[in-house]
Amino acid sequence: GESVGLHLPTLSVQEGDNSIINCAYSNSASDYFIWYKQESGKGPQFIIDIRSNMDKRQGQRVTVLLNKTVKHLSLQIAATQPGDSAVYFCAENIPPNRNSGNTPLVFGKGTRLSVIA
Amino acid sequence: AAGVIQSPRHLIKEKRETATLKCYPIPRHDTVYWYQQGPGQDPQFLISFYEKMQSDKGSIPDRFSAQQFSDYHSELNMSSLELGDSALYFCASSLGQSWNTEAFFGQGTRLTVV
């Protein structure tokens, strides 16, 4: 299997409990944030996003909270399931400029979520 | 729905050899991003293209080059491979200037340099 995430911080939760994964982002100009889930041997998979004009956004079983004052993001997963076990990354994006168009996502350090059945 | 397609999925090369990784973006997407992910690391941005022109450059070594073709697919060319180039290489695509729910990543190419 893929060795991604061998040395990452790990969060272990019991199946059915809620999980909270935290992320500190670096650029105060960032205006768009995404949480990705990465399973072993696979590419990052979009979970949920939030723009800087919001402080909370909810999806199915997931909630993202944004605190721009302290440049902090969190991902809350309700009723965590074994299938949620993966490495989770937050990513930030600064607004595109007129000259270069798109700007790349900058990924934060991942957190490995381990769900105990 | 069609996703980002990368080929090959796995590649083994010897030191000092060259490698070419290919990325086929989601249909109608005009922007391609390349990322490198070492073991236990977060994805690191290498380079991106918008409408067939380089738009941003990250931590891409001089031994690497990339381009986006008229059909919007992109190729990452890697020369004089080193052991430290062993990593997962991901491609992502988006439409215009927006990262949104359609900005999917491909499944990656796992490059092993021996």
Short mmCIF file of C-alpha atoms in Angstrom, two decimals:
data_model
loop_
_atom_site.label_atom_id
_atom_site.label_comp_id
_atom_site.label_asym_id
_atom_site.label_seq_id
_atom_site.Cartn_x
_atom_site.Cartn_y
_atom_site.Cartn_z
CA GLY A 1 0.00 0.00 0.00
CA GLU A 2 0.90 3.63 -0.21
CA SER A 3 3.18 5.04 2.43
CA VAL A 4 1.62 8.50 2.50
CA GLY A 5 0.99 9.68 6.02
CA LEU A 6 3.50 7.48 7.86
CA HIS A 7 4.82 10.33 10.00
CA LEU A 8 1.73 12.48 10.28
CA PRO A 9 -0.07 13.43 13.48
CA THR A 10 -2.76 10.88 14.21
CA LEU A 11 -6.22 11.30 15.65
CA SER A 12 -7.83 8.12 16.92
CA VAL A 13 -11.57 8.07 17.55
CA GLN A 14 -14.14 5.45 18.37
CA GLU A 15 -16.65 4.58 15.71
CA GLY A 16 -19.76 6.70 16.19
CA ASP A 17 -17.95 9.51 17.99
CA ASN A 18 -17.42 12.94 16.47
CA SER A 19 -14.02 13.90 15.09
CA ILE A 20 -12.44 17.32 14.99
CA ILE A 21 -9.41 17.92 12.81
CA ASN A 22 -7.64 21.26 13.07
CA CYS A 23 -5.53 23.22 10.64
CA ALA A 24 -3.64 26.49 10.85
CA TYR A 25 -3.27 28.28 7.55
CA SER A 26 -0.50 30.63 6.66
CA ASN A 27 -1.66 33.45 4.42
CA SER A 28 -4.04 36.10 5.71
CA ALA A 29 -4.89 36.94 2.07
CA SER A 30 -6.31 33.46 1.47
CA ASP A 31 -9.99 33.64 0.69
CA TYR A 32 -10.91 30.09 -0.15
CA PHE A 33 -10.29 26.92 1.80
CA ILE A 34 -10.82 23.26 1.07
CA TRP A 35 -10.63 20.11 3.12
CA TYR A 36 -9.38 17.03 1.31
CA LYS A 37 -9.46 13.38 2.28
CA GLN A 38 -6.70 11.15 1.01
CA GLU A 39 -6.90 7.40 1.26
CA SER A 40 -3.87 5.22 0.80
CA GLY A 41 -2.70 5.14 -2.80
CA LYS A 42 -5.31 7.63 -3.99
CA GLY A 43 -5.44 11.27 -4.91
CA PRO A 44 -6.86 13.95 -2.60
CA GLN A 45 -10.66 13.85 -2.61
CA PHE A 46 -12.71 17.01 -2.10
CA ILE A 47 -14.77 17.00 1.10
CA ILE A 48 -16.00 20.52 1.72
CA ASP A 49 -14.98 24.09 1.03
CA ILE A 50 -15.57 27.48 2.57
CA ARG A 51 -15.00 31.04 1.45
CA SER A 52 -13.59 33.72 3.69
CA ASN A 53 -16.89 35.57 3.89
CA MET A 54 -18.31 32.68 5.91
CA ASP A 55 -17.34 31.23 9.26
CA LYS A 56 -19.22 27.96 9.05
CA ARG A 57 -20.41 25.61 6.35
CA GLN A 58 -22.15 22.29 6.72
CA GLY A 59 -22.24 19.29 4.46
CA GLN A 60 -23.37 15.76 4.93
CA ARG A 61 -21.89 14.69 8.30
CA VAL A 62 -19.14 17.30 7.94
CA THR A 63 -18.84 20.88 9.11
CA VAL A 64 -16.02 23.30 8.42
CA LEU A 65 -15.37 26.22 10.75
CA LEU A 66 -13.21 29.16 9.79
CA ASN A 67 -11.67 31.60 12.24
CA LYS A 68 -9.92 34.29 10.23
CA THR A 69 -8.74 36.13 13.31
CA VAL A 70 -6.38 33.34 14.26
CA LYS A 71 -6.12 31.80 10.77
CA HIS A 72 -7.61 28.52 11.87
CA LEU A 73 -9.76 25.94 10.14
CA SER A 74 -11.40 22.90 11.59
CA LEU A 75 -13.22 19.96 10.10
CA GLN A 76 -15.83 18.24 12.19
CA ILE A 77 -17.03 14.79 11.21
CA ALA A 78 -20.17 13.57 12.91
CA ALA A 79 -20.70 9.91 13.79
CA THR A 80 -17.30 8.89 12.48
CA GLN A 81 -17.28 5.66 10.50
CA PRO A 82 -14.47 3.23 9.62
CA GLY A 83 -14.64 4.50 6.04
CA ASP A 84 -13.58 7.91 7.30
CA SER A 85 -10.12 6.58 8.13
CA ALA A 86 -7.70 8.50 5.93
CA VAL A 87 -5.32 11.42 5.92
CA TYR A 88 -7.03 14.82 5.93
CA PHE A 89 -5.48 17.96 4.48
CA CYS A 90 -6.63 21.52 4.55
CA ALA A 91 -5.70 23.70 1.60
CA GLU A 92 -5.82 27.47 1.14
CA ASN A 93 -6.06 29.60 -1.96
CA ILE A 94 -5.33 33.26 -2.46
CA PRO A 95 -7.38 35.27 -4.94
CA PRO A 96 -6.21 35.02 -8.56
CA ASN A 97 -4.55 38.05 -10.03
CA ARG A 98 -5.16 39.53 -13.42
CA ASN A 99 -1.79 38.56 -14.84
CA SER A 100 -1.46 34.91 -13.96
CA GLY A 101 -5.03 33.82 -13.53
CA ASN A 102 -5.41 30.90 -11.22
CA THR A 103 -3.30 30.50 -8.15
CA PRO A 104 -2.35 27.11 -6.77
CA LEU A 105 -3.73 25.57 -3.64
CA VAL A 106 -1.31 25.47 -0.74
CA PHE A 107 -1.71 22.40 1.39
CA GLY A 108 -1.28 22.28 5.14
CA LYS A 109 0.17 19.38 7.05
CA GLY A 110 -2.09 16.38 7.03
CA THR A 111 -3.69 14.59 9.94
CA ARG A 112 -4.27 10.87 9.92
CA LEU A 113 -7.69 9.91 11.22
CA SER A 114 -7.90 6.40 12.58
CA VAL A 115 -11.35 5.07 13.43
CA ILE A 116 -11.52 2.32 16.01
CA ALA A 117 -14.39 -0.06 15.44
CA ALA B 1 -18.62 12.22 -14.66
CA ALA B 2 -15.16 12.17 -16.16
CA GLY B 3 -12.32 12.85 -13.77
CA VAL B 4 -8.70 13.80 -14.11
CA ILE B 5 -6.78 10.97 -15.74
CA GLN B 6 -3.10 10.42 -15.07
CA SER B 7 -0.77 7.98 -16.70
CA PRO B 8 1.04 5.88 -15.95
CA ARG B 9 -0.19 4.95 -12.48
CA HIS B 10 3.16 3.46 -11.53
CA LEU B 11 6.61 4.05 -12.95
CA ILE B 12 9.98 2.66 -11.99
CA LYS B 13 13.10 4.36 -13.32
CA GLU B 14 16.79 4.20 -12.62
CA LYS B 15 18.89 7.13 -11.49
CA ARG B 16 19.79 9.55 -14.26
CA GLU B 17 16.98 8.30 -16.48
CA THR B 18 14.12 10.43 -17.75
CA ALA B 19 10.41 10.09 -17.14
CA THR B 20 7.29 11.63 -18.65
CA LEU B 21 4.05 11.86 -16.70
CA LYS B 22 0.80 12.68 -18.42
CA CYS B 23 -2.34 14.38 -17.17
CA TYR B 24 -5.69 14.62 -18.95
CA PRO B 25 -7.91 17.21 -17.27
CA ILE B 26 -11.64 17.12 -16.77
CA PRO B 27 -13.33 18.04 -20.07
CA ARG B 28 -13.64 21.82 -20.55
CA HIS B 29 -11.12 22.53 -17.80
CA ASP B 30 -8.41 24.86 -19.01
CA THR B 31 -6.10 24.89 -15.99
CA VAL B 32 -3.79 22.15 -14.84
CA TYR B 33 -1.74 21.94 -11.64
CA TRP B 34 1.07 19.54 -10.80
CA TYR B 35 1.88 18.51 -7.25
CA GLN B 36 4.56 16.29 -5.74
CA GLN B 37 3.89 14.33 -2.56
CA GLY B 38 6.70 12.56 -0.75
CA PRO B 39 6.04 9.87 1.88
CA GLY B 40 4.35 11.38 4.91
CA GLN B 41 4.32 14.80 3.31
CA ASP B 42 1.65 17.20 2.15
CA PRO B 43 1.35 17.80 -1.59
CA GLN B 44 3.84 20.43 -2.78
CA PHE B 45 2.94 22.61 -5.72
CA LEU B 46 5.25 22.29 -8.72
CA ILE B 47 3.79 24.21 -11.63
CA SER B 48 0.51 25.17 -13.26
CA PHE B 49 -0.79 26.09 -16.69
CA TYR B 50 -3.74 28.20 -17.75
CA GLU B 51 -4.83 28.22 -21.37
CA LYS B 52 -1.63 26.45 -22.43
CA MET B 53 0.67 28.96 -20.80
CA GLN B 54 2.56 28.61 -17.55
CA SER B 55 0.72 30.54 -14.88
CA ASP B 56 2.49 29.75 -11.63
CA LYS B 57 5.72 28.08 -10.66
CA GLY B 58 6.41 26.45 -7.33
CA SER B 59 9.19 24.20 -6.12
CA ILE B 60 9.84 22.55 -9.46
CA PRO B 61 13.51 21.56 -9.98
CA ASP B 62 15.31 22.83 -13.06
CA ARG B 63 15.62 19.19 -14.17
CA PHE B 64 11.85 19.11 -14.62
CA SER B 65 9.81 20.81 -17.28
CA ALA B 66 6.17 20.75 -18.20
CA GLN B 67 3.81 21.98 -20.81
CA GLN B 68 0.13 22.09 -21.65
CA PHE B 69 -0.92 21.12 -25.13
CA SER B 70 -3.64 22.37 -27.44
CA ASP B 71 -6.06 19.73 -26.16
CA TYR B 72 -5.30 20.93 -22.59
CA HIS B 73 -3.56 17.78 -21.51
CA SER B 74 -0.27 18.31 -19.75
CA GLU B 75 3.00 16.45 -19.51
CA LEU B 76 5.62 16.65 -16.79
CA ASN B 77 9.07 15.77 -18.07
CA MET B 78 11.66 14.74 -15.53
CA SER B 79 15.31 14.30 -16.43
CA SER B 80 18.43 13.16 -14.57
CA LEU B 81 16.24 11.42 -12.06
CA GLU B 82 17.45 11.22 -8.49
CA LEU B 83 16.44 8.91 -5.67
CA GLY B 84 14.76 11.86 -3.97
CA ASP B 85 12.39 12.26 -6.89
CA SER B 86 10.56 9.14 -5.75
CA ALA B 87 7.11 10.38 -4.83
CA LEU B 88 3.49 10.54 -5.83
CA TYR B 89 2.83 13.09 -8.54
CA PHE B 90 -0.67 14.48 -8.71
CA CYS B 91 -2.37 16.53 -11.32
CA ALA B 92 -5.48 18.61 -10.71
CA SER B 93 -7.59 20.63 -13.08
CA SER B 94 -9.99 23.51 -12.79
CA LEU B 95 -12.01 25.81 -14.99
CA GLY B 96 -10.71 29.32 -15.29
CA GLN B 97 -9.92 31.14 -12.12
CA SER B 98 -12.05 29.16 -9.76
CA TRP B 99 -11.16 26.32 -7.50
CA ASN B 100 -14.51 24.73 -6.82
CA THR B 101 -16.08 21.35 -6.35
CA GLU B 102 -14.99 20.36 -9.84
CA ALA B 103 -11.31 20.87 -9.08
CA PHE B 104 -10.62 17.18 -8.71
CA PHE B 105 -7.25 15.59 -8.37
CA GLY B 106 -6.19 12.62 -10.41
CA GLN B 107 -5.23 9.33 -8.84
CA GLY B 108 -1.58 10.18 -9.18
CA THR B 109 1.51 8.59 -10.67
CA ARG B 110 3.76 6.80 -8.25
CA LEU B 111 7.34 7.28 -9.40
CA THR B 112 10.03 5.10 -7.88
CA VAL B 113 13.64 5.88 -8.72
CA VAL B 114 16.06 3.06 -8.01
#
